[in-house]
Structure formats: structure tokens, C-alpha cells
Amino acid sequence: MLILKYYETRIISTSKQILYYLAKEQVESYEPVASIQIKEKYNLDFSPATIRHELFELCQMEYLEQPHTSAGRILSDIGWEILINDFLDNIWSDNDILEFPEDFSDFANDLAKKTQSMSIIFDWKTNKLYKKGISYLLNDKVSDNIKELNQISNIIDEIDDKMENLQTILFDKQINVYVGNKNHLFKNQYLTFIGTKSDKHKLIIAIITPKVTNYENHFKLFTELINSLN
């Protein structure tokens, strides 16, 4: 993950460092993470007791949650937001500019594949909406509960009706992020919305991604998209 370089070259709090490594493990495994995994995999200087204490404190601050059936922890919406703010403050790109294809359907398909997410391209000049990658949201990595997958399916069905609202609330040429249940577009604990808009080009470009995802890569890609729209 790109932000690893940032974390390895700055003095940061022990708890923030542990939060980052726990998120990294959760993205790779989609499973709750135990303190021993962090200690052994990343060869941290902290003692196991220190890691356990920090995990306890992070749970008390509601940055982490502990599922009933597991000794491991997962990030809460608040925990993800803490890291997302760090990523946005410190993301960099090579100022690459992406070439937009003539066919927005192909572009939406490429965006879905690159991000492993559902992509949304809305061209409000022509009032055309392109959605690709729906299958990335309807699988057991997101949820294995049929009722919850049905709720996600309903969210997908209602996206068309959200476009006018998105034109109003999204900031022009910025990365807009709405996480989990704190997402006022659709409240769902498993999903995150990442998007931008260009008033100049009359475009909304966005993804709906599983909440447990590689935010750094997504933000780098959206930075390049924004550069391309300038």
C-alpha cells in the first residue's frame, strides 16, 4: 500500500501505527485481526502487551470493533475515517493524466476492473448513466447474509435517482468520500462511496466499493482523474 512509505518515514503515535497495520491486514484477509498477527507479520518493536493495550484503547475510542465470535478486531466507520483523512492529506501522484475514451461505457468498465468496485459515470449533458462492476458488491467478501445483500441490491437499483442529489452535494474537482453507516447517500455498513465531479465537463465519476478496501490506490487513481479533468 502506498501509504506504508509515509508511515515508515514519519514519527507517529503507536496507536495510529497499529491502526494502520490492522487495516492493512483486514484489507488482505477480510477477517478480524488478532494482535499476534500484527506483531509477527510486521516485526514491531512494541511488546505484545503494548499492542493488546493499544487495541483495547482503540476499542474504547470506538475506532475498532470486536465481533462476538472472534478474538480479533475490525475497524469501525470512525477508524476508517481516521485513516482516510490521513491518506487524503498525504496522498501523492506522479501527475499522471488519464486519457478519457470516447465511450463512457468502456471507461466505466475499466474503472470497475481497476478498483474492484462498482463504477458510476454520469454525463449530465446527455443525462446518461453508466454502471459497471455490480458483481463486486454482491459477493461473500462484502456480506454472506442474504438479507444484507438484498439491501445492497436495492441501493444499486436506486442509484439512478441519486444523480441529481450528487450534482448538488459533491465538491467540484475534489475527492468526496462517504463511509459506511455515516454515508448520507445510502446508509449501509459494508459500503463506501468515493467520487468526484467536474462542472466544466458535466461529469460525475464515482465508485461504490466494499468498505474494507485499498483506499490509497483509489485515491491515487481519483487524483489522476481530477488532473485529467482540469
XYZ file of N, CA and C in Angstrom:
690
model
N 0.839 -1.187 0.000
C 0.000 0.000 0.000
C 0.880 1.246 0.000
N 0.470 2.251 -0.724
C 1.314 3.419 -0.900
C 1.623 4.136 0.401
N 0.623 4.212 1.289
C 0.798 4.997 2.497
C 1.829 4.378 3.437
N 2.192 3.128 3.227
C 3.197 2.484 4.066
C 4.481 3.300 4.064
N 4.861 3.827 2.909
C 6.072 4.634 2.820
C 5.962 5.857 3.731
N 4.796 6.468 3.762
C 4.554 7.632 4.622
C 4.670 7.250 6.088
N 4.100 6.118 6.455
C 4.116 5.708 7.855
C 5.498 5.266 8.306
N 6.301 4.763 7.397
C 7.634 4.292 7.775
C 8.640 5.429 7.873
N 8.288 6.608 7.365
C 9.257 7.706 7.352
C 8.849 8.855 8.261
N 7.785 8.671 9.054
C 7.351 9.703 9.983
C 7.181 9.120 11.374
N 7.463 9.970 12.364
C 7.210 9.550 13.740
C 5.729 9.793 14.011
N 4.989 8.726 14.283
C 3.558 8.861 14.560
C 3.245 8.103 15.832
N 2.059 8.259 16.325
C 1.678 7.616 17.571
C 1.643 6.101 17.401
N 1.907 5.413 18.492
C 1.851 3.958 18.483
C 0.474 3.474 18.053
N -0.587 4.101 18.591
C -1.944 3.656 18.278
C -2.273 3.850 16.805
N -1.841 4.961 16.207
C -2.103 5.186 14.779
C -1.377 4.156 13.928
N -0.167 3.818 14.315
C 0.599 2.826 13.569
C -0.083 1.458 13.634
N -0.528 1.079 14.818
C -1.210 -0.208 14.978
C -2.530 -0.208 14.217
N -3.234 0.921 14.238
C -4.490 1.042 13.483
C -4.235 0.836 12.001
N -3.175 1.424 11.491
C -2.840 1.271 10.072
C -2.550 -0.192 9.716
N -1.704 -0.846 10.504
C -1.352 -2.232 10.181
C -2.554 -3.161 10.316
N -3.429 -2.879 11.261
C -4.628 -3.689 11.386
C -5.510 -3.518 10.140
N -5.626 -2.286 9.653
C -6.403 -2.041 8.431
C -5.786 -2.767 7.246
N -4.480 -2.745 7.162
C -3.793 -3.413 6.057
C -4.089 -4.913 6.067
N -4.046 -5.521 7.261
C -4.361 -6.943 7.380
C -5.821 -7.226 7.045
N -6.692 -6.338 7.465
C -8.118 -6.553 7.207
C -8.421 -6.478 5.709
N -7.766 -5.569 5.000
C -7.949 -5.461 3.548
C -7.487 -6.738 2.853
N -6.404 -7.315 3.348
C -5.858 -8.520 2.705
C -6.682 -9.765 3.010
N -7.254 -9.842 4.216
C -7.900 -11.095 4.623
C -9.420 -11.034 4.718
N -9.966 -9.824 4.823
C -11.410 -9.646 5.062
C -11.853 -10.340 6.357
N -10.930 -10.511 7.290
C -11.228 -11.175 8.552
C -10.803 -10.289 9.720
N -11.408 -10.478 10.912
C -10.908 -9.785 12.096
C -9.431 -10.118 12.331
N -8.712 -9.161 12.905
C -7.259 -9.277 13.030
C -6.882 -9.367 14.508
N -6.045 -10.346 14.842
C -5.581 -10.531 16.217
C -4.251 -9.815 16.427
N -3.950 -9.479 17.677
C -2.718 -8.746 17.994
C -1.478 -9.524 17.572
N -1.513 -10.848 17.696
C -0.340 -11.657 17.356
C -0.012 -11.564 15.873
N -1.047 -11.397 15.024
C -0.809 -11.262 13.580
C 0.004 -10.012 13.289
N -0.369 -8.913 13.938
C 0.331 -7.648 13.707
C 1.771 -7.741 14.208
N 1.945 -8.297 15.391
C 3.275 -8.397 15.995
C 4.211 -9.232 15.129
N 3.742 -10.393 14.689
C 4.613 -11.321 13.960
C 4.870 -10.876 12.525
N 3.843 -10.374 11.841
C 3.999 -10.057 10.429
C 4.843 -8.816 10.206
N 4.686 -7.803 11.067
C 5.351 -6.525 10.832
C 6.557 -6.297 11.737
N 6.872 -7.304 12.559
C 8.083 -7.253 13.375
C 8.179 -5.935 14.148
N 7.090 -5.567 14.800
C 7.035 -4.289 15.507
C 7.894 -4.324 16.762
N 8.384 -3.165 17.148
C 9.217 -3.058 18.350
C 8.382 -3.129 19.627
N 7.070 -2.952 19.488
C 6.215 -2.949 20.671
C 6.069 -4.368 21.222
N 5.923 -4.470 22.526
C 5.690 -5.770 23.154
C 4.249 -6.209 22.883
N 3.975 -7.521 22.961
C 2.590 -7.992 22.808
C 1.632 -7.305 23.781
N 2.119 -7.051 24.997
C 1.267 -6.383 25.991
C 0.913 -4.965 25.552
N 1.890 -4.267 24.967
C 1.640 -2.907 24.473
C 0.610 -2.925 23.348
N 0.748 -3.883 22.429
C -0.196 -3.989 21.315
C -1.599 -4.275 21.839
N -1.704 -5.209 22.771
C -3.025 -5.527 23.336
C -3.641 -4.307 24.019
N -2.794 -3.556 24.750
C -3.285 -2.353 25.431
C -3.770 -1.328 24.410
N -2.990 -1.124 23.358
C -3.378 -0.142 22.335
C -4.674 -0.559 21.641
N -4.818 -1.857 21.371
C -6.050 -2.337 20.751
C -7.245 -2.101 21.675
N -7.034 -2.324 22.963
C -8.096 -2.066 23.938
C -8.481 -0.591 23.921
N -7.466 0.295 23.926
C -7.735 1.735 23.917
C -8.451 2.152 22.633
N -8.058 1.582 21.497
C -8.704 1.910 20.220
C -10.161 1.454 20.220
N -10.431 0.332 20.863
C -11.822 -0.114 21.008
C -12.603 0.848 21.902
N -11.969 1.301 22.992
C -12.639 2.246 23.896
C -12.969 3.552 23.181
N -12.113 3.968 22.254
C -12.343 5.202 21.498
C -13.270 4.976 20.305
N -13.716 3.718 20.151
C -14.646 3.318 19.091
C -14.029 3.398 17.698
N -12.691 3.299 17.626
C -12.022 3.203 16.326
C -12.015 1.756 15.834
N -12.121 0.825 16.789
C -12.163 -0.600 16.456
C -13.407 -1.235 17.048
N -13.783 -2.361 16.452
C -14.889 -3.163 16.973
C -14.396 -4.598 17.105
N -15.010 -5.334 18.018
C -14.656 -6.739 18.220
C -15.905 -7.597 18.016
N -15.984 -8.291 16.870
C -17.153 -9.150 16.621
C -17.301 -10.192 17.718
N -18.533 -10.584 17.982
C -18.821 -11.502 19.085
C -18.071 -12.829 18.964
N -17.962 -13.337 17.740
C -17.453 -14.694 17.553
C -15.949 -14.736 17.346
N -15.273 -13.594 17.501
C -13.850 -13.573 17.172
C -13.053 -12.854 18.244
N -11.811 -13.294 18.405
C -10.897 -12.594 19.309
C -10.237 -11.426 18.600
N -10.373 -11.346 17.277
C -9.762 -10.281 16.503
C -10.606 -9.018 16.480
N -10.010 -7.958 15.913
C -10.710 -6.680 15.793
C -10.864 -6.282 14.330
N -11.851 -5.411 14.081
C -12.020 -4.800 12.775
C -12.173 -3.296 12.968
N -11.896 -2.531 11.927
C -12.053 -1.089 12.019
C -13.533 -0.714 11.989
N -13.910 0.257 12.801
C -15.247 0.844 12.741
C -15.260 1.914 11.651
N -16.431 2.480 11.378
C -16.504 3.589 10.420
C -15.607 4.740 10.868
N -15.574 4.998 12.177
C -14.735 6.092 12.689
C -13.259 5.777 12.449
N -12.869 4.521 12.676
C -11.482 4.119 12.443
C -11.077 4.294 10.989
N -11.953 3.871 10.075
C -11.657 4.062 8.652
C -11.533 5.547 8.324
N -12.395 6.368 8.896
C -12.344 7.796 8.590
C -11.048 8.437 9.070
N -10.551 7.979 10.231
C -9.272 8.496 10.723
C -8.163 8.229 9.707
N -8.098 6.990 9.209
C -7.060 6.649 8.238
C -7.305 7.337 6.897
N -8.566 7.410 6.465
C -8.882 8.058 5.195
C -8.432 9.516 5.205
N -8.658 10.218 6.311
C -8.209 11.606 6.397
C -6.696 11.710 6.271
N -5.967 10.767 6.884
C -4.514 10.738 6.733
C -4.125 10.485 5.281
N -4.791 9.521 4.649
C -4.470 9.187 3.261
C -4.698 10.396 2.349
N -5.828 11.088 2.550
C -6.141 12.237 1.705
C -5.165 13.381 1.930
N -4.716 13.546 3.170
C -3.762 14.615 3.471
C -2.384 14.343 2.886
N -2.069 13.074 2.654
C -0.697 12.713 2.296
C -0.586 11.933 0.990
N -1.671 11.821 0.256
C -1.623 11.087 -0.999
C -0.803 11.876 -2.003
N -0.118 11.175 -2.821
C 0.635 11.821 -3.898
C 0.382 11.048 -5.175
N 0.613 11.721 -6.297
C 0.552 11.041 -7.585
C 1.721 11.547 -8.405
N 1.947 10.919 -9.524
C 3.025 11.334 -10.415
C 2.533 12.353 -11.428
N 1.383 13.005 -11.089
C 0.750 13.944 -12.004
C 0.405 13.290 -13.332
N 0.159 11.985 -13.265
C -0.270 11.286 -14.474
C -1.642 11.802 -14.895
N -1.851 11.831 -16.197
C -3.133 12.245 -16.739
C -3.712 11.074 -17.508
N -4.918 10.689 -17.151
C -5.574 9.582 -17.819
C -6.273 10.081 -19.067
N -6.222 9.284 -20.100
C -6.887 9.655 -21.343
C -8.319 9.124 -21.317
N -9.273 10.027 -21.435
C -10.667 9.618 -21.396
C -11.081 9.053 -22.752
N -11.681 7.865 -22.748
C -12.139 7.287 -24.007
C -13.413 7.977 -24.482
N -13.681 7.828 -25.748
C -14.923 8.389 -26.300
C -16.133 7.656 -25.716
N -15.963 6.377 -25.464
C -17.071 5.549 -24.996
C -17.047 5.471 -23.472
N -17.994 6.134 -22.807
C -18.025 6.130 -21.345
C -18.357 4.751 -20.790
N -19.009 3.925 -21.593
C -19.304 2.566 -21.135
C -18.012 1.783 -20.944
N -17.080 1.911 -21.881
C -15.772 1.251 -21.746
C -14.999 1.820 -20.561
N -15.077 3.139 -20.396
C -14.373 3.787 -19.293
C -14.904 3.286 -17.943
N -16.232 3.177 -17.838
C -16.843 2.672 -16.597
C -16.412 1.240 -16.332
N -16.319 0.448 -17.376
C -15.892 -0.943 -17.229
C -14.444 -1.021 -16.752
N -13.563 -0.193 -17.334
C -12.146 -0.167 -16.919
C -12.011 0.295 -15.474
N -12.787 1.307 -15.097
C -12.726 1.826 -13.728
C -13.165 0.765 -12.720
N -14.203 0.022 -13.065
C -14.674 -1.056 -12.183
C -13.591 -2.117 -12.001
N -12.933 -2.502 -13.095
C -11.903 -3.540 -13.015
C -10.695 -3.066 -12.213
N -10.287 -1.815 -12.408
C -9.110 -1.297 -11.707
C -9.343 -1.191 -10.207
N -10.564 -0.865 -9.827
C -10.850 -0.632 -8.410
C -11.534 -1.811 -7.734
N -11.932 -2.827 -8.538
C -12.691 -3.959 -7.996
C -13.929 -3.452 -7.260
N -14.603 -2.505 -7.884
C -15.756 -1.844 -7.289
C -16.815 -1.627 -8.360
N -17.983 -1.204 -7.944
C -18.987 -0.774 -8.902
C -18.677 0.666 -9.311
N -18.574 0.907 -10.608
C -18.273 2.248 -11.099
C -19.539 2.944 -11.575
N -19.522 4.259 -11.462
C -20.639 5.092 -11.901
C -20.075 6.256 -12.708
N -20.529 6.405 -13.924
C -20.210 7.578 -14.732
C -21.542 8.210 -15.120
N -21.728 9.466 -14.748
C -22.960 10.166 -15.116
C -22.599 11.392 -15.929
N -23.067 11.405 -17.180
C -22.862 12.526 -18.100
C -24.151 13.337 -18.106
N -24.155 14.459 -17.355
C -25.431 15.162 -17.254
C -25.708 16.075 -18.444
N -24.764 16.160 -19.400
C -25.080 16.840 -20.669
C -26.107 16.029 -21.454
N -25.931 14.705 -21.413
C -26.823 13.819 -22.170
C -27.779 13.053 -21.265
N -27.616 13.258 -19.933
C -28.434 12.554 -18.936
C -28.272 11.031 -19.045
N -27.056 10.586 -19.342
C -26.785 9.154 -19.452
C -25.967 8.678 -18.257
N -26.378 7.534 -17.720
C -25.708 6.933 -16.566
C -25.125 5.593 -16.968
N -23.849 5.378 -16.585
C -23.175 4.119 -16.886
C -22.785 3.471 -15.565
N -23.202 2.212 -15.363
C -22.885 1.456 -14.143
C -22.237 0.137 -14.552
N -21.090 -0.141 -13.967
C -20.401 -1.402 -14.257
C -19.855 -1.984 -12.957
N -19.644 -3.290 -12.943
C -18.993 -3.933 -11.803
C -19.907 -4.229 -10.635
N -21.190 -4.391 -10.910
C -22.144 -4.651 -9.821
C -21.768 -5.913 -9.036
N -21.204 -6.880 -9.720
C -20.868 -8.157 -9.058
C -19.844 -7.980 -7.933
N -19.043 -6.891 -7.977
C -18.054 -6.667 -6.919
C -18.717 -6.350 -5.579
N -19.978 -5.949 -5.602
C -20.686 -5.632 -4.361
C -21.574 -6.772 -3.885
N -21.857 -7.701 -4.769
C -22.786 -8.790 -4.429
C -22.032 -10.103 -4.300
N -21.153 -10.173 -3.309
C -20.394 -11.398 -3.071
C -20.121 -11.557 -1.586
N -19.587 -12.707 -1.203
C -19.443 -13.005 0.222
C -18.298 -12.256 0.892
N -17.456 -11.531 0.114
C -16.459 -10.678 0.742
C -17.111 -9.443 1.341
N -18.213 -9.026 0.754
C -18.947 -7.873 1.272
C -19.857 -8.320 2.408
N -20.656 -9.358 2.157
C -21.520 -9.929 3.187
C -21.974 -11.303 2.723
N -22.142 -12.228 3.675
C -22.679 -13.550 3.339
C -24.117 -13.689 3.824
N -24.719 -12.553 4.177
C -26.091 -12.536 4.653
C -27.022 -12.142 3.507
N -27.970 -13.011 3.166
C -28.850 -12.779 2.022
C -29.637 -11.481 2.186
N -30.144 -11.225 3.381
C -30.920 -10.015 3.615
C -30.074 -8.777 3.360
N -28.820 -8.791 3.814
C -27.943 -7.637 3.621
C -27.566 -7.470 2.155
N -27.356 -8.583 1.447
C -27.071 -8.496 0.010
C -28.282 -7.945 -0.750
N -29.469 -8.274 -0.300
C -30.675 -7.708 -0.913
C -30.737 -6.202 -0.701
N -30.317 -5.750 0.479
C -30.281 -4.314 0.743
C -29.294 -3.615 -0.189
N -28.142 -4.246 -0.407
C -27.158 -3.683 -1.339
C -27.723 -3.647 -2.753
N -28.436 -4.700 -3.130
C -29.070 -4.734 -4.450
C -30.065 -3.590 -4.608
N -30.813 -3.292 -3.561
C -31.767 -2.176 -3.608
C -31.054 -0.837 -3.765
N -29.903 -0.698 -3.091
C -29.112 0.527 -3.227
C -28.685 0.720 -4.680
N -28.227 -0.365 -5.299
C -27.803 -0.301 -6.693
C -28.969 0.117 -7.591
N -30.138 -0.447 -7.339
C -31.318 -0.136 -8.148
C -31.716 1.337 -8.023
N -31.428 1.939 -6.853
C -31.868 3.313 -6.609
C -30.834 4.366 -6.996
N -29.659 3.921 -7.466
C -28.588 4.868 -7.803
C -29.041 5.894 -8.831
N -29.816 5.468 -9.816
C -30.260 6.386 -10.874
C -30.950 7.612 -10.292
N -31.699 7.407 -9.205
C -32.454 8.504 -8.609
C -31.587 9.418 -7.746
N -30.315 9.039 -7.533
C -29.430 9.822 -6.673
C -28.610 10.851 -7.449
N -28.648 10.803 -8.775
C -27.724 11.610 -9.565
C -27.938 13.109 -9.381
N -29.177 13.539 -9.331
C -29.435 14.971 -9.149
C -28.929 15.440 -7.794
N -29.126 14.616 -6.774
C -28.623 14.936 -5.439
C -27.100 14.989 -5.429
N -26.458 14.046 -6.135
C -24.995 14.030 -6.191
C -24.439 15.291 -6.844
N -25.106 15.783 -7.876
C -24.651 17.019 -8.519
C -24.591 18.163 -7.521
N -25.487 18.126 -6.546
C -25.580 19.203 -5.557
C -24.556 19.067 -4.449
N -24.342 17.834 -3.961
C -23.539 17.680 -2.736
C -22.051 17.438 -3.002
N -21.694 16.936 -4.191
C -20.283 16.658 -4.457
C -19.526 17.951 -4.711
N -18.298 18.006 -4.201
C -17.438 19.156 -4.451
C -16.717 18.982 -5.784
N -16.676 20.064 -6.534
C -16.058 20.050 -7.856
C -14.555 19.787 -7.743
N -14.069 18.824 -8.543
C -12.628 18.511 -8.654
C -11.985 18.190 -7.306
N -12.753 17.541 -6.427
C -12.222 17.040 -5.167
C -12.629 15.586 -4.994
N -11.891 14.876 -4.132
C -12.260 13.502 -3.800
C -13.259 13.556 -2.657
N -14.457 13.071 -2.923
C -15.528 13.039 -1.931
C -15.679 11.604 -1.429
N -15.673 11.420 -0.107
C -15.721 10.076 0.479
C -16.817 10.014 1.537
N -17.674 8.991 1.448
C -18.723 8.748 2.429
C -18.638 7.290 2.849
N -18.434 7.052 4.148
C -18.087 5.720 4.662
C -19.232 5.089 5.437
N -19.550 3.845 5.090
C -20.422 3.001 5.904
C -21.738 3.641 6.301
N -22.138 3.437 7.534
C -23.412 3.949 8.036
C -23.446 5.466 8.127
N -22.284 6.127 8.064
C -22.244 7.579 8.113
C -22.467 8.192 6.735
N -22.668 7.332 5.753
C -22.902 7.759 4.380
C -24.343 8.254 4.258
N -24.524 9.552 3.980
C -25.889 10.061 3.913
C -26.532 9.830 2.545
N -25.779 9.276 1.599
C -26.364 8.895 0.310
C -27.140 7.589 0.445
N -26.525 6.642 1.128
C -27.181 5.371 1.436
C -26.505 4.809 2.678
N -27.265 4.508 3.670
C -26.694 4.015 4.925
C -26.536 2.506 4.837
N -25.284 2.064 4.700
C -25.007 0.639 4.641
C -23.637 0.394 5.245
N -23.561 -0.488 6.220
C -22.319 -0.674 6.973
C -21.193 -1.290 6.159
N -21.505 -1.836 4.984
C -20.497 -2.557 4.224
C -19.901 -1.756 3.065
N -20.444 -0.583 2.776
C -20.084 0.107 1.539
C -19.506 1.496 1.795
N -18.675 1.949 0.848
C -18.143 3.309 0.833
C -18.357 3.906 -0.559
N -18.705 5.178 -0.594
C -18.816 5.917 -1.850
C -17.595 6.814 -2.001
N -16.922 6.748 -3.153
C -15.802 7.644 -3.473
C -16.106 8.246 -4.836
N -16.077 9.567 -4.935
C -16.403 10.154 -6.227
C -15.917 11.577 -6.376
N -15.994 12.057 -7.596
C -15.684 13.449 -7.903
C -16.633 13.912 -8.989
N -16.686 15.221 -9.173
C -17.472 15.734 -10.284
C -16.697 16.839 -10.976
N -17.046 17.073 -12.223
C -16.463 18.168 -12.998
C -17.602 19.009 -13.544
N -17.760 20.205 -12.985
C -18.774 21.108 -13.517
C -18.432 21.508 -14.954
N -17.139 21.625 -15.228
C -16.695 22.012 -16.569
C -17.113 20.986 -17.612
N -16.927 19.687 -17.284
C -17.226 18.626 -18.245
C -18.606 18.006 -18.037
N -19.325 18.485 -17.006
C -20.665 17.970 -16.717
C -20.631 16.455 -16.470
N -19.686 16.047 -15.609
C -19.492 14.623 -15.344
C -19.441 14.344 -13.847
N -19.992 13.215 -13.450
C -19.748 12.616 -12.140
C -19.039 11.290 -12.383
N -17.929 11.081 -11.694
C -17.182 9.828 -11.779
C -17.056 9.298 -10.361
N -17.518 8.077 -10.135
C -17.556 7.571 -8.765
C -17.447 6.053 -8.746
N -17.140 5.548 -7.563
C -17.214 4.107 -7.321
C -17.952 3.879 -6.015
N -18.661 2.772 -5.956
C -19.169 2.247 -4.683
C -18.373 0.985 -4.416
N -17.669 0.999 -3.312
C -16.701 -0.059 -3.030
C -17.005 -0.707 -1.682
N -16.628 -1.967 -1.504
C -16.692 -2.520 -0.147
C -15.927 -1.616 0.814
N -16.445 -1.435 2.017
C -15.797 -0.534 2.977
C -14.368 -0.970 3.281
N -14.138 -2.274 3.329
C -12.784 -2.803 3.537
C -12.118 -2.846 2.173
N -11.285 -1.851 1.889
C -10.732 -1.706 0.545
C -9.415 -0.955 0.594
N -8.713 -0.940 -0.522
C -7.424 -0.251 -0.602
C -7.652 1.218 -0.963
N -7.913 2.037 0.053
C -8.251 3.437 -0.175
C -7.123 4.194 -0.853
N -5.902 3.863 -0.531
C -4.770 4.606 -1.108
C -4.734 4.498 -2.623
N -4.912 3.296 -3.124
C -4.919 3.115 -4.577
C -6.086 3.850 -5.223
N -7.252 3.797 -4.571
C -8.413 4.503 -5.112
C -8.151 6.007 -5.155
N -7.571 6.550 -4.088
C -7.343 7.991 -4.031
C -6.294 8.428 -5.053
N -5.291 7.595 -5.262
C -4.290 7.924 -6.279
C -4.949 7.959 -7.661
N -5.797 6.991 -7.940
C -6.486 6.948 -9.228
C -7.397 8.166 -9.396
N -8.133 8.534 -8.350
C -9.024 9.687 -8.463
C -8.251 10.998 -8.568
N -7.080 11.061 -7.954
C -6.222 12.236 -8.136
C -5.826 12.381 -9.600
N -5.487 11.270 -10.233
C -5.143 11.298 -11.649
C -6.352 11.684 -12.507
N -7.530 11.179 -12.127
C -8.746 11.547 -12.854
C -8.999 13.057 -12.759
N -8.838 13.606 -11.569
C -9.067 15.037 -11.376
C -8.051 15.848 -12.172
N -6.796 15.406 -12.182
C -5.787 16.084 -13.005
C -6.196 16.101 -14.465
N -6.797 15.009 -14.902
C -7.185 14.882 -16.302
C -8.367 15.787 -16.655
N -9.178 16.104 -15.653
C -10.362 16.927 -15.905
C -10.072 18.407 -15.848
N -8.868 18.796 -15.408
C -8.516 20.223 -15.308
C -8.292 20.822 -16.685
